[in-house]
XYZ file of C-alpha atoms in Angstrom:
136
model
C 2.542 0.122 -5.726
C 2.136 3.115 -3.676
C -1.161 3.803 -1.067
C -1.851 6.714 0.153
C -3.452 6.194 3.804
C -5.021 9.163 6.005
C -4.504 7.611 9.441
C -3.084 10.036 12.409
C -1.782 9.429 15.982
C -1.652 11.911 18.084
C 0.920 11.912 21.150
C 1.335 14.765 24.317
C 4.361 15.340 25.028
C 5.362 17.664 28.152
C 8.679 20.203 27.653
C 11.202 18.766 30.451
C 14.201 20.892 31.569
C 16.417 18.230 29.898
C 14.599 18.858 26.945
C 15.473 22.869 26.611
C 18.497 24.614 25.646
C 20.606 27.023 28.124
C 17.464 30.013 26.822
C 14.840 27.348 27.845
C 13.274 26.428 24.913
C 13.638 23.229 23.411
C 16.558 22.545 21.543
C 16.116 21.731 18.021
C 17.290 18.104 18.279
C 15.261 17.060 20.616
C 11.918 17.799 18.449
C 13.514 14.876 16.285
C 13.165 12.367 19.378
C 9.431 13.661 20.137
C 8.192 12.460 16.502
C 10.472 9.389 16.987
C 8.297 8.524 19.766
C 4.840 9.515 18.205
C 6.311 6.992 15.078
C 6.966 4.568 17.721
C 3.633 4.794 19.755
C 1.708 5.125 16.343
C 2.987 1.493 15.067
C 2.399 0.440 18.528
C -1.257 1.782 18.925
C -1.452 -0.547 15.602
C -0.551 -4.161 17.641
C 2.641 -3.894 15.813
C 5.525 -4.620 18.196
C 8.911 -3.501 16.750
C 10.730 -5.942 18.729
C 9.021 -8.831 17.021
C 10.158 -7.576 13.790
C 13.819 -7.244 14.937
C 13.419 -11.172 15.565
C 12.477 -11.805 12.098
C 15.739 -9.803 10.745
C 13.225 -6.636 9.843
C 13.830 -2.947 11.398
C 12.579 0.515 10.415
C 15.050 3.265 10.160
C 15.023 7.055 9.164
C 16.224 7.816 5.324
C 15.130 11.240 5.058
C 13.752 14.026 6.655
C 12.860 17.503 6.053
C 12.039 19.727 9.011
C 10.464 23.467 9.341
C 11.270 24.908 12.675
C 8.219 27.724 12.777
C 8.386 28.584 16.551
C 9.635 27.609 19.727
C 8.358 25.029 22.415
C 9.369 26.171 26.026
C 9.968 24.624 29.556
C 6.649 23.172 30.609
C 4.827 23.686 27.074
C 2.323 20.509 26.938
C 2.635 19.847 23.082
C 1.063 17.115 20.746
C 3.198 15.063 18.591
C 0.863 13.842 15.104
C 2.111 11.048 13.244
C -0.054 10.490 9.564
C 1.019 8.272 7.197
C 1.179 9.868 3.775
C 2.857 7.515 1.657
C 3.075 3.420 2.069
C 5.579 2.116 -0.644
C 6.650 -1.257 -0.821
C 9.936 -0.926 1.485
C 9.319 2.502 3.298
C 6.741 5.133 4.156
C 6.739 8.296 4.577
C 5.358 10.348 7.612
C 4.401 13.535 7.654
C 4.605 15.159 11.316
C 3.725 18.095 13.390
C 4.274 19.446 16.922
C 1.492 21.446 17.817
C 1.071 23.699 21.093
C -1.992 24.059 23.096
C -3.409 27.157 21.235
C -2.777 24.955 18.209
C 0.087 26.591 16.513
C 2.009 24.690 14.514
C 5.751 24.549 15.996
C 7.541 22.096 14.310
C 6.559 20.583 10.491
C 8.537 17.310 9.100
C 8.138 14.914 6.350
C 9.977 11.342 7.127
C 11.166 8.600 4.634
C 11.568 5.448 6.998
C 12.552 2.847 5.232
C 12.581 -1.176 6.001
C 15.605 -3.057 6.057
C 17.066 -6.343 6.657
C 19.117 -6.161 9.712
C 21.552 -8.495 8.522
C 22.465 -6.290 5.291
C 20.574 -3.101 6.415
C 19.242 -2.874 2.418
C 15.587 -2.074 2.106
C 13.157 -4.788 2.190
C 9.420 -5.052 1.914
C 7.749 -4.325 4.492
C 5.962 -6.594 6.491
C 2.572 -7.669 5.417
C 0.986 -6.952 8.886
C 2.407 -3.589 9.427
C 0.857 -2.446 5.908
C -2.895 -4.035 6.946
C -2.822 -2.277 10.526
C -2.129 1.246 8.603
C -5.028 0.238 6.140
């Protein structure tokens, strides 16, 4: 059974030098490791801790993604990462994402599949009971 569930995290992120390409704006990449860490800090900001699932064989990884590159960040750009659940299905769910700048343009646009999975086999697993009540 799939849930559809409105809840958003928001996360600043400053542009770093190590961040930008040789031009100085961000290279595209790296927009992939902000919204890992607004995904991150989102489950956190639940009471979730990811390391507690590792010890009970469970981990979350990335299945699919789309992403929209609309315009660049740039050195020093403070930028907000959103994470909203769209989608909760019984062994992934699906995010959809944005990087935002400070005038409120939208930068970046993604829609990511995480999926659970047993670290043992790494096939997809339900997800743990807990995680699916702090998103509700």
């Amino acid at each position: 059974m799939e849930t559809q569930a409105p809840s958003c995290f928001n996360l600043p992120i400053r542009v770093y030098i190590e961040d930008t390409d040789a031009g100085g704006i961000v290279f595209y990449a790296n927009y992939l490791k902000f919204m890992e860490r607004a995904r991150t800090e989102y489950i956190r900001s639940l009471g979730v801790e990811l390391r507690a699932g590792m010890q009970q064989n469970i981990s979350y990884v990335v299945h699919s993604l789309e992403v929209k590159y609309h315009k660049p960040a740039k050195l020093d750009d403070l930028v907000t990462v959103t994470a909203v659940v769209a989608k909760v299905g019984k062994t992934y769910l699906i995010f959809d994402q944005q990087v935002v700048a400070e005038n409120k343009a939208v930068l970046v646009s993604a829609q990511v599949k995480v999926a659970c999975v047993s670290l043992d086999t790494g096939k997809p697993r339900a997800i743990d009971t807990g995680l699916i009540n702090a998103i509700r």
